[in-house]
Amino acid sequence: MLVKTPPMGWNSWNTFGENINEKVVMESADILVSSGLADCGYNYIVIDDCWSLRERGEDGRIVPDPEKFPHGMKYVADYVHSKGLKFGMYSCAGMLTCAGYPASFDHEFIDAKTFAEWGVDYLKYDYCFHPSTVPGNVLYKRMALALANCGRDIVFSACSWGSDETKKWIKQTGANLWRTTGDINDSWRSIKDLSLIAGDAITYGSINCYPDMDMLVTGMKGMGNVGLAGCTKEEYRLHQSLWALLGSPLMIGCDIRDMDEDTRETLMNKDLIEINQDPDYNQAYDASGYGTTFVTGEVNEHPVYVRLLSNGDLAIGFFNLSDETGSRWNSYLSLDRIGLPESTGKTLEMKEIWTGETFTVKNGLFCENIPPHSCRVFRAKVIEA
Ligand code: GLA
């Protein structure tokens, strides 16, 4: 099936882990709509691991845990659909899910059929406990084929953490997105680590097969299943900005029933979402001139990511990932580096998407002074110099 832009929504894992149940899912669906998140494009509600009993039923099917989901999964799916949203679930390519529940190895067709009958629109598919006798690419081909023949359009979200060179074979499987790294947690260290290695993976991304940098920790503030130290407002903005600019799916991981104003603003920045959802899905590149992790093997803590948008504008993000607190960084963008030499007689009008400030670039060079752990993101228009 064709997924035209990176999926957006909410996933249960980051906050709820194994404490997932019908009430949480249905309340989150309510809030997704009433808060305005759904109007911004966040339209999937995805239940992650730990939703089933520990054993399959006598008919070979996975059984939703009746204590967590007393009315079954179709009931939850119907409710999610009644809110105008789409419904996602989770399984795994191995014998067991990562948390030890029944998974889909050797049950791909029956599970795909079950998901289709329940009204599932999206399947996240993990990589734990997979048999060493079957290559990873075949495991994902097996489920992709089962989904493609289950009678319902189901987005296939592969989650093999970038291992076994996933990026090189994932498009052959039919997956619509693939996880580029191991798991995120709610700390600056994790955001930084995932950011530094993202550049390589995104070069393999395309429409209908998106590099998934993992669920967002925006707004978690240290609470819940992967809540560690938590992050500052600026760090969450940087995280949100980088994921959006690099074209990652945007799956919210915080408890949206309890969002503060900063979290709302960060998740709902319309300019940023427009960049993430740009229909051309051109790849972002690093125009900082310092080399990038994926080209030189060195770590560039000051990338300047640029992405050409479908109306001819550019998205430009200046990032300072350095931990040298107190040391601001002068980040330069030379317009000839992005295809706009002075000989064209053109320049850029820049609008910062978090503050609304506007600037016109003079003399072909733009400089931004960025404090550590923060960013500045612009939508830039080509104008007469
Ligand atoms: C793996 C995945 C996570 C989450 C857990 C659930 O670690 O990478 O995103 O789905 O499994 O157990």
Short mmCIF file of C-alpha atoms and ligand atoms in Angstrom, two decimals:
data_model
loop_
_atom_site.label_atom_id
_atom_site.label_comp_id
_atom_site.label_asym_id
_atom_site.label_seq_id
_atom_site.Cartn_x
_atom_site.Cartn_y
_atom_site.Cartn_z
CA MET A 1 0.00 0.00 0.00
CA LEU A 2 1.10 3.57 -0.62
CA VAL A 3 1.82 5.83 2.36
CA LYS A 4 2.32 9.27 0.87
CA THR A 5 3.97 11.03 3.83
CA PRO A 6 5.58 9.93 7.12
CA PRO A 7 2.88 8.54 9.46
CA MET A 8 1.95 10.66 12.50
CA GLY A 9 0.15 9.60 15.64
CA TRP A 10 0.53 8.32 19.18
CA ASN A 11 2.08 5.09 20.46
CA SER A 12 1.59 3.59 23.92
CA TRP A 13 5.12 2.30 24.62
CA ASN A 14 7.13 5.31 25.80
CA THR A 15 4.77 6.18 28.60
CA PHE A 16 2.70 3.10 29.36
CA GLY A 17 4.89 0.08 28.54
CA GLU A 18 3.06 -2.98 29.88
CA ASN A 19 0.47 -0.84 31.69
CA ILE A 20 -1.60 -0.48 28.57
CA ASN A 21 -5.36 -1.00 28.57
CA GLU A 22 -8.60 -0.11 26.83
CA LYS A 23 -9.23 2.94 29.01
CA VAL A 24 -5.85 4.52 28.26
CA VAL A 25 -6.20 3.86 24.54
CA MET A 26 -9.73 5.23 24.29
CA GLU A 27 -8.98 8.28 26.41
CA SER A 28 -5.90 8.97 24.29
CA ALA A 29 -8.05 8.75 21.17
CA ASP A 30 -10.44 11.28 22.70
CA ILE A 31 -7.62 13.68 23.52
CA LEU A 32 -5.93 13.30 20.18
CA VAL A 33 -9.09 14.75 18.67
CA SER A 34 -10.15 17.28 21.33
CA SER A 35 -6.65 18.76 21.74
CA GLY A 36 -6.34 19.54 18.03
CA LEU A 37 -3.48 17.05 17.53
CA ALA A 38 -5.55 15.05 15.04
CA ASP A 39 -6.24 18.21 13.03
CA CYS A 40 -2.48 18.74 12.86
CA GLY A 41 -2.12 15.30 11.26
CA TYR A 42 -1.52 12.98 14.25
CA ASN A 43 -4.12 10.40 13.29
CA TYR A 44 -2.82 6.96 14.32
CA ILE A 45 -3.41 5.44 17.77
CA VAL A 46 -0.94 2.55 18.11
CA ILE A 47 -0.96 -0.08 20.88
CA ASP A 48 2.58 -1.37 21.39
CA ASP A 49 3.76 -4.54 23.18
CA CYS A 50 2.00 -6.31 26.11
CA TRP A 51 -1.59 -6.29 24.87
CA SER A 52 -2.17 -10.08 24.73
CA LEU A 53 -2.25 -13.13 26.94
CA ARG A 54 0.98 -15.13 27.29
CA GLU A 55 -0.41 -18.06 25.26
CA ARG A 56 -2.23 -18.28 21.94
CA GLY A 57 -5.80 -19.57 21.97
CA GLU A 58 -6.77 -23.10 20.90
CA ASP A 59 -7.53 -21.79 17.41
CA GLY A 60 -3.92 -20.59 17.10
CA ARG A 61 -4.82 -16.92 17.34
CA ILE A 62 -3.30 -14.34 19.68
CA VAL A 63 -5.78 -13.44 22.43
CA PRO A 64 -6.10 -9.90 23.79
CA ASP A 65 -5.64 -9.86 27.58
CA PRO A 66 -9.25 -9.72 28.89
CA GLU A 67 -8.20 -7.74 31.94
CA LYS A 68 -6.59 -5.03 29.84
CA PHE A 69 -9.02 -5.19 26.92
CA PRO A 70 -12.29 -6.59 28.34
CA HIS A 71 -14.28 -5.87 25.16
CA GLY A 72 -11.67 -7.25 22.74
CA MET A 73 -9.73 -5.43 20.08
CA LYS A 74 -12.43 -4.87 17.49
CA TYR A 75 -14.31 -2.83 20.06
CA VAL A 76 -11.26 -0.61 20.59
CA ALA A 77 -10.61 -0.35 16.85
CA ASP A 78 -14.24 0.61 16.21
CA TYR A 79 -14.01 3.31 18.86
CA VAL A 80 -10.78 4.70 17.41
CA HIS A 81 -12.35 4.70 13.94
CA SER A 82 -15.48 6.42 15.26
CA LYS A 83 -13.24 9.34 16.25
CA GLY A 84 -12.01 9.60 12.65
CA LEU A 85 -8.63 8.07 13.62
CA LYS A 86 -6.69 5.02 12.48
CA PHE A 87 -5.81 2.05 14.68
CA GLY A 88 -2.38 0.45 15.04
CA MET A 89 -1.10 -2.65 16.80
CA TYR A 90 2.16 -4.44 17.49
CA SER A 91 3.71 -7.84 16.90
CA CYS A 92 7.17 -9.21 16.33
CA ALA A 93 9.08 -11.27 13.76
CA GLY A 94 10.35 -13.69 16.40
CA MET A 95 8.80 -16.41 18.54
CA LEU A 96 8.07 -13.88 21.29
CA THR A 97 7.69 -10.13 21.45
CA CYS A 98 10.41 -8.16 23.21
CA ALA A 99 8.39 -8.28 26.43
CA GLY A 100 7.82 -12.04 26.10
CA TYR A 101 4.30 -12.28 24.62
CA PRO A 102 3.36 -14.51 21.64
CA ALA A 103 4.76 -13.15 18.37
CA SER A 104 4.15 -13.86 14.72
CA PHE A 105 6.96 -16.14 13.52
CA ASP A 106 5.33 -19.00 11.63
CA HIS A 107 1.93 -17.42 12.32
CA GLU A 108 2.21 -14.52 9.88
CA PHE A 109 -0.89 -15.25 7.78
CA ILE A 110 -3.20 -16.09 10.67
CA ASP A 111 -2.06 -13.00 12.58
CA ALA A 112 -2.43 -10.71 9.57
CA LYS A 113 -5.94 -12.10 9.07
CA THR A 114 -6.77 -11.52 12.74
CA PHE A 115 -5.48 -7.95 12.61
CA ALA A 116 -7.52 -7.31 9.46
CA GLU A 117 -10.67 -8.69 11.09
CA TRP A 118 -10.19 -6.43 14.09
CA GLY A 119 -9.86 -3.38 11.81
CA VAL A 120 -6.15 -2.71 12.29
CA ASP A 121 -4.67 -0.05 9.96
CA TYR A 122 -1.01 -0.13 11.06
CA LEU A 123 1.29 -2.87 12.36
CA LYS A 124 4.55 -2.22 14.17
CA TYR A 125 6.71 -5.33 13.78
CA ASP A 126 9.62 -5.89 16.15
CA TYR A 127 12.74 -8.08 15.91
CA CYS A 128 13.19 -9.80 19.29
CA PHE A 129 13.66 -13.57 19.65
CA HIS A 130 13.85 -14.09 15.90
CA PRO A 131 15.19 -17.43 14.68
CA SER A 132 18.79 -17.38 13.52
CA THR A 133 17.90 -19.81 10.74
CA VAL A 134 15.87 -17.25 8.77
CA PRO A 135 17.51 -13.99 7.59
CA GLY A 136 15.94 -10.76 8.83
CA ASN A 137 14.96 -9.65 5.37
CA VAL A 138 12.97 -12.86 4.87
CA LEU A 139 11.20 -12.44 8.20
CA TYR A 140 9.99 -9.00 7.14
CA LYS A 141 9.08 -10.27 3.66
CA ARG A 142 6.95 -12.97 5.27
CA MET A 143 4.81 -10.53 7.24
CA ALA A 144 4.70 -7.98 4.41
CA LEU A 145 3.33 -10.65 2.11
CA ALA A 146 0.78 -11.78 4.68
CA LEU A 147 -0.38 -8.18 5.20
CA ALA A 148 -0.59 -7.53 1.47
CA ASN A 149 -2.95 -10.52 1.24
CA CYS A 150 -5.04 -10.00 4.36
CA GLY A 151 -7.83 -8.08 2.63
CA ARG A 152 -7.21 -4.77 4.41
CA ASP A 153 -4.76 -1.90 3.89
CA ILE A 154 -2.34 -2.13 6.82
CA VAL A 155 0.69 0.14 7.08
CA PHE A 156 3.75 -2.02 7.81
CA SER A 157 6.12 -0.48 10.32
CA ALA A 158 9.34 -2.52 10.59
CA CYS A 159 11.24 -2.28 13.86
CA SER A 160 14.57 -4.10 13.53
CA TRP A 161 16.49 -1.19 15.06
CA GLY A 162 18.68 -0.70 11.98
CA SER A 163 20.43 -4.01 12.65
CA ASP A 164 21.60 -6.43 9.96
CA GLU A 165 21.84 -3.45 7.58
CA THR A 166 18.06 -3.07 7.49
CA LYS A 167 18.33 0.08 5.38
CA LYS A 168 19.79 -1.90 2.46
CA TRP A 169 16.96 -4.44 2.13
CA ILE A 170 13.97 -2.88 3.78
CA LYS A 171 12.48 -1.43 0.58
CA GLN A 172 12.47 -4.90 -0.97
CA THR A 173 10.18 -6.20 1.76
CA GLY A 174 7.25 -3.82 1.24
CA ALA A 175 7.59 -2.12 4.63
CA ASN A 176 6.34 1.48 4.75
CA LEU A 177 8.75 2.63 7.46
CA TRP A 178 11.68 1.16 9.31
CA ARG A 179 13.32 1.87 12.64
CA THR A 180 16.80 3.22 12.11
CA THR A 181 18.23 2.69 15.62
CA GLY A 182 17.79 1.06 19.00
CA ASP A 183 15.31 2.45 21.49
CA ILE A 184 14.97 6.08 22.47
CA ASN A 185 14.60 7.14 26.08
CA ASP A 186 13.56 10.43 27.59
CA SER A 187 16.97 12.03 28.07
CA TRP A 188 19.22 14.47 26.21
CA ARG A 189 21.87 11.75 25.83
CA SER A 190 19.46 9.55 23.90
CA ILE A 191 18.19 12.36 21.65
CA LYS A 192 21.76 13.34 20.88
CA ASP A 193 22.94 9.78 20.18
CA LEU A 194 20.05 9.08 17.80
CA SER A 195 20.52 12.46 16.11
CA LEU A 196 24.19 11.88 15.41
CA ILE A 197 23.58 8.62 13.60
CA ALA A 198 20.40 9.65 11.78
CA GLY A 199 22.14 11.23 8.81
CA ASP A 200 23.20 7.91 7.37
CA ALA A 201 19.77 6.26 7.56
CA ILE A 202 17.84 9.12 6.00
CA THR A 203 19.77 8.77 2.75
CA TYR A 204 17.92 5.47 2.27
CA GLY A 205 14.48 6.94 2.90
CA SER A 206 11.86 7.64 0.24
CA ILE A 207 8.15 8.12 -0.20
CA ASN A 208 6.44 4.93 1.07
CA CYS A 209 9.50 3.76 3.03
CA TYR A 210 10.37 6.26 5.77
CA PRO A 211 13.31 6.17 8.19
CA ASP A 212 11.75 5.93 11.65
CA MET A 213 14.01 7.58 14.23
CA ASP A 214 11.75 6.15 17.00
CA MET A 215 8.79 7.51 18.88
CA LEU A 216 8.96 11.05 20.20
CA VAL A 217 9.79 11.70 23.85
CA THR A 218 8.55 15.30 23.57
CA GLY A 219 6.61 16.25 26.69
CA MET A 220 7.42 13.12 28.73
CA LYS A 221 9.31 15.15 31.33
CA GLY A 222 10.84 12.06 32.88
CA MET A 223 7.52 10.26 33.40
CA GLY A 224 6.56 6.75 32.31
CA ASN A 225 8.13 3.63 30.82
CA VAL A 226 11.16 5.20 29.08
CA GLY A 227 11.11 8.38 31.15
CA LEU A 228 14.62 8.95 32.44
CA ALA A 229 16.05 12.34 33.23
CA GLY A 230 13.56 14.18 31.04
CA CYS A 231 14.59 17.11 28.85
CA THR A 232 14.31 20.88 28.80
CA LYS A 233 11.87 22.76 26.59
CA GLU A 234 14.73 23.63 24.21
CA GLU A 235 15.88 20.02 24.03
CA TYR A 236 12.36 18.80 23.22
CA ARG A 237 12.13 21.47 20.51
CA LEU A 238 15.43 20.35 19.03
CA HIS A 239 14.24 16.72 19.10
CA GLN A 240 10.91 17.57 17.45
CA SER A 241 12.63 19.80 14.88
CA LEU A 242 15.25 17.26 13.89
CA TRP A 243 12.80 14.35 13.58
CA ALA A 244 10.47 16.53 11.48
CA LEU A 245 13.14 18.02 9.25
CA LEU A 246 14.81 14.68 8.56
CA GLY A 247 11.49 13.19 7.47
CA SER A 248 10.94 10.73 10.32
CA PRO A 249 7.44 9.55 11.24
CA LEU A 250 6.14 11.58 14.19
CA MET A 251 4.69 9.21 16.79
CA ILE A 252 3.97 10.94 20.09
CA GLY A 253 5.11 9.01 23.16
CA CYS A 254 4.03 11.20 26.08
CA ASP A 255 0.77 10.96 28.02
CA ILE A 256 -1.31 13.29 25.87
CA ARG A 257 -4.01 13.34 28.54
CA ASP A 258 -1.66 15.45 30.60
CA MET A 259 0.08 17.90 28.25
CA ASP A 260 1.29 21.33 29.35
CA GLU A 261 1.32 24.37 27.07
CA ASP A 262 4.97 23.91 26.02
CA THR A 263 4.28 20.33 24.96
CA ARG A 264 1.24 21.37 22.94
CA GLU A 265 3.20 24.12 21.19
CA THR A 266 6.10 21.82 20.42
CA LEU A 267 3.95 19.00 19.06
CA MET A 268 1.61 21.26 17.12
CA ASN A 269 3.96 23.66 15.36
CA LYS A 270 2.19 23.86 12.01
CA ASP A 271 5.22 25.12 10.04
CA LEU A 272 7.29 22.21 11.28
CA ILE A 273 4.60 19.64 10.49
CA GLU A 274 4.25 21.10 7.01
CA ILE A 275 7.98 20.57 6.47
CA ASN A 276 7.77 16.99 7.76
CA GLN A 277 4.74 16.23 5.58
CA ASP A 278 5.98 17.95 2.42
CA PRO A 279 4.58 15.91 -0.48
CA ASP A 280 7.82 15.79 -2.47
CA TYR A 281 9.72 14.13 0.41
CA ASN A 282 13.10 15.39 -0.82
CA GLN A 283 15.91 14.28 1.46
CA ALA A 284 17.53 16.62 3.92
CA TYR A 285 21.30 17.12 3.62
CA ASP A 286 23.92 18.64 5.88
CA ALA A 287 25.13 21.95 4.44
CA SER A 288 27.32 22.91 7.40
CA GLY A 289 30.51 22.17 5.54
CA TYR A 290 31.94 20.31 8.52
CA GLY A 291 31.34 16.90 7.06
CA THR A 292 28.80 14.55 8.46
CA THR A 293 28.80 11.36 10.40
CA PHE A 294 27.76 9.40 7.36
CA VAL A 295 30.28 10.85 4.91
CA THR A 296 33.42 11.14 6.97
CA GLY A 297 32.74 8.84 9.88
CA GLU A 298 33.36 11.78 12.20
CA VAL A 299 30.78 13.21 14.51
CA ASN A 300 29.44 16.60 13.48
CA GLU A 301 27.75 18.17 16.46
CA HIS A 302 26.70 21.27 14.48
CA PRO A 303 24.77 20.10 11.43
CA VAL A 304 22.83 22.55 9.27
CA TYR A 305 20.13 20.44 7.66
CA VAL A 306 18.53 21.75 4.48
CA ARG A 307 15.57 20.31 2.63
CA LEU A 308 14.00 21.47 -0.65
CA LEU A 309 10.22 21.76 -0.33
CA SER A 310 7.64 21.20 -3.02
CA ASN A 311 6.78 24.91 -3.54
CA GLY A 312 10.45 25.87 -4.03
CA ASP A 313 11.04 27.02 -0.46
CA LEU A 314 13.77 25.51 1.68
CA ALA A 315 13.58 24.18 5.23
CA ILE A 316 16.81 25.02 7.06
CA GLY A 317 17.68 23.89 10.58
CA PHE A 318 20.75 24.92 12.59
CA PHE A 319 21.49 22.47 15.40
CA ASN A 320 23.95 22.65 18.28
CA LEU A 321 24.29 19.15 19.77
CA SER A 322 27.42 19.98 21.75
CA ASP A 323 27.56 19.35 25.49
CA GLU A 324 30.02 22.17 26.12
CA THR A 325 27.52 24.16 28.08
CA GLY A 326 28.14 27.87 27.97
CA SER A 327 29.75 27.68 24.54
CA ARG A 328 27.42 29.08 21.89
CA TRP A 329 28.22 28.11 18.34
CA ASN A 330 28.39 30.38 15.31
CA SER A 331 26.75 28.31 12.62
CA TYR A 332 27.26 29.54 9.05
CA LEU A 333 25.22 28.81 5.99
CA SER A 334 26.82 29.80 2.72
CA LEU A 335 24.12 30.13 0.06
CA ASP A 336 26.36 28.90 -2.74
CA ARG A 337 26.59 25.61 -0.86
CA ILE A 338 22.84 25.07 -1.29
CA GLY A 339 22.61 26.10 -4.94
CA LEU A 340 22.17 29.88 -4.66
CA PRO A 341 25.45 31.62 -5.64
CA GLU A 342 25.47 35.44 -5.64
CA SER A 343 25.62 35.42 -9.46
CA THR A 344 21.94 34.42 -9.50
CA GLY A 345 20.98 37.81 -8.06
CA LYS A 346 18.77 35.96 -5.57
CA THR A 347 18.81 35.53 -1.84
CA LEU A 348 16.68 34.03 0.91
CA GLU A 349 14.00 35.47 3.14
CA MET A 350 14.06 33.40 6.31
CA LYS A 351 11.20 32.88 8.76
CA GLU A 352 12.09 31.20 12.06
CA ILE A 353 9.34 28.72 12.80
CA TRP A 354 9.45 28.84 16.62
CA THR A 355 9.63 32.62 17.08
CA GLY A 356 8.18 33.94 13.82
CA GLU A 357 11.21 36.26 13.34
CA THR A 358 12.14 37.04 9.72
CA PHE A 359 15.51 37.92 8.20
CA THR A 360 16.85 38.52 4.71
CA VAL A 361 20.20 36.93 3.97
CA LYS A 362 22.84 39.50 2.93
CA ASN A 363 25.99 38.86 0.90
CA GLY A 364 25.31 35.15 0.43
CA LEU A 365 26.10 34.22 4.03
CA PHE A 366 23.81 33.58 6.99
CA CYS A 367 25.11 33.18 10.51
CA GLU A 368 23.21 31.95 13.53
CA ASN A 369 24.57 31.93 17.06
CA ILE A 370 23.16 28.79 18.72
CA PRO A 371 23.39 27.86 22.41
CA PRO A 372 24.18 24.19 23.18
CA HIS A 373 21.24 21.74 23.12
CA SER A 374 19.13 24.03 20.96
CA CYS A 375 18.27 24.83 17.38
CA ARG A 376 16.86 27.41 15.01
CA VAL A 377 14.64 26.23 12.19
CA PHE A 378 13.62 28.34 9.21
CA ARG A 379 11.35 28.20 6.24
CA ALA A 380 13.21 30.16 3.56
CA LYS A 381 11.85 31.72 0.38
CA VAL A 382 13.96 32.55 -2.69
CA ILE A 383 13.64 36.31 -3.42
CA GLU A 384 15.44 39.00 -5.44
CA ALA A 385 18.62 40.12 -3.65
C1 GLA B 1 11.49 -2.97 21.32
C2 GLA B 1 11.12 -1.80 20.41
C3 GLA B 1 10.39 -0.74 21.24
C4 GLA B 1 9.17 -1.35 21.90
C5 GLA B 1 9.56 -2.54 22.73
C6 GLA B 1 8.37 -3.31 23.25
O1 GLA B 1 12.46 -2.62 22.26
O2 GLA B 1 12.24 -1.27 19.79
O3 GLA B 1 10.04 0.35 20.43
O4 GLA B 1 8.25 -1.72 20.91
O5 GLA B 1 10.34 -3.48 21.99
O6 GLA B 1 8.74 -4.43 24.01
#
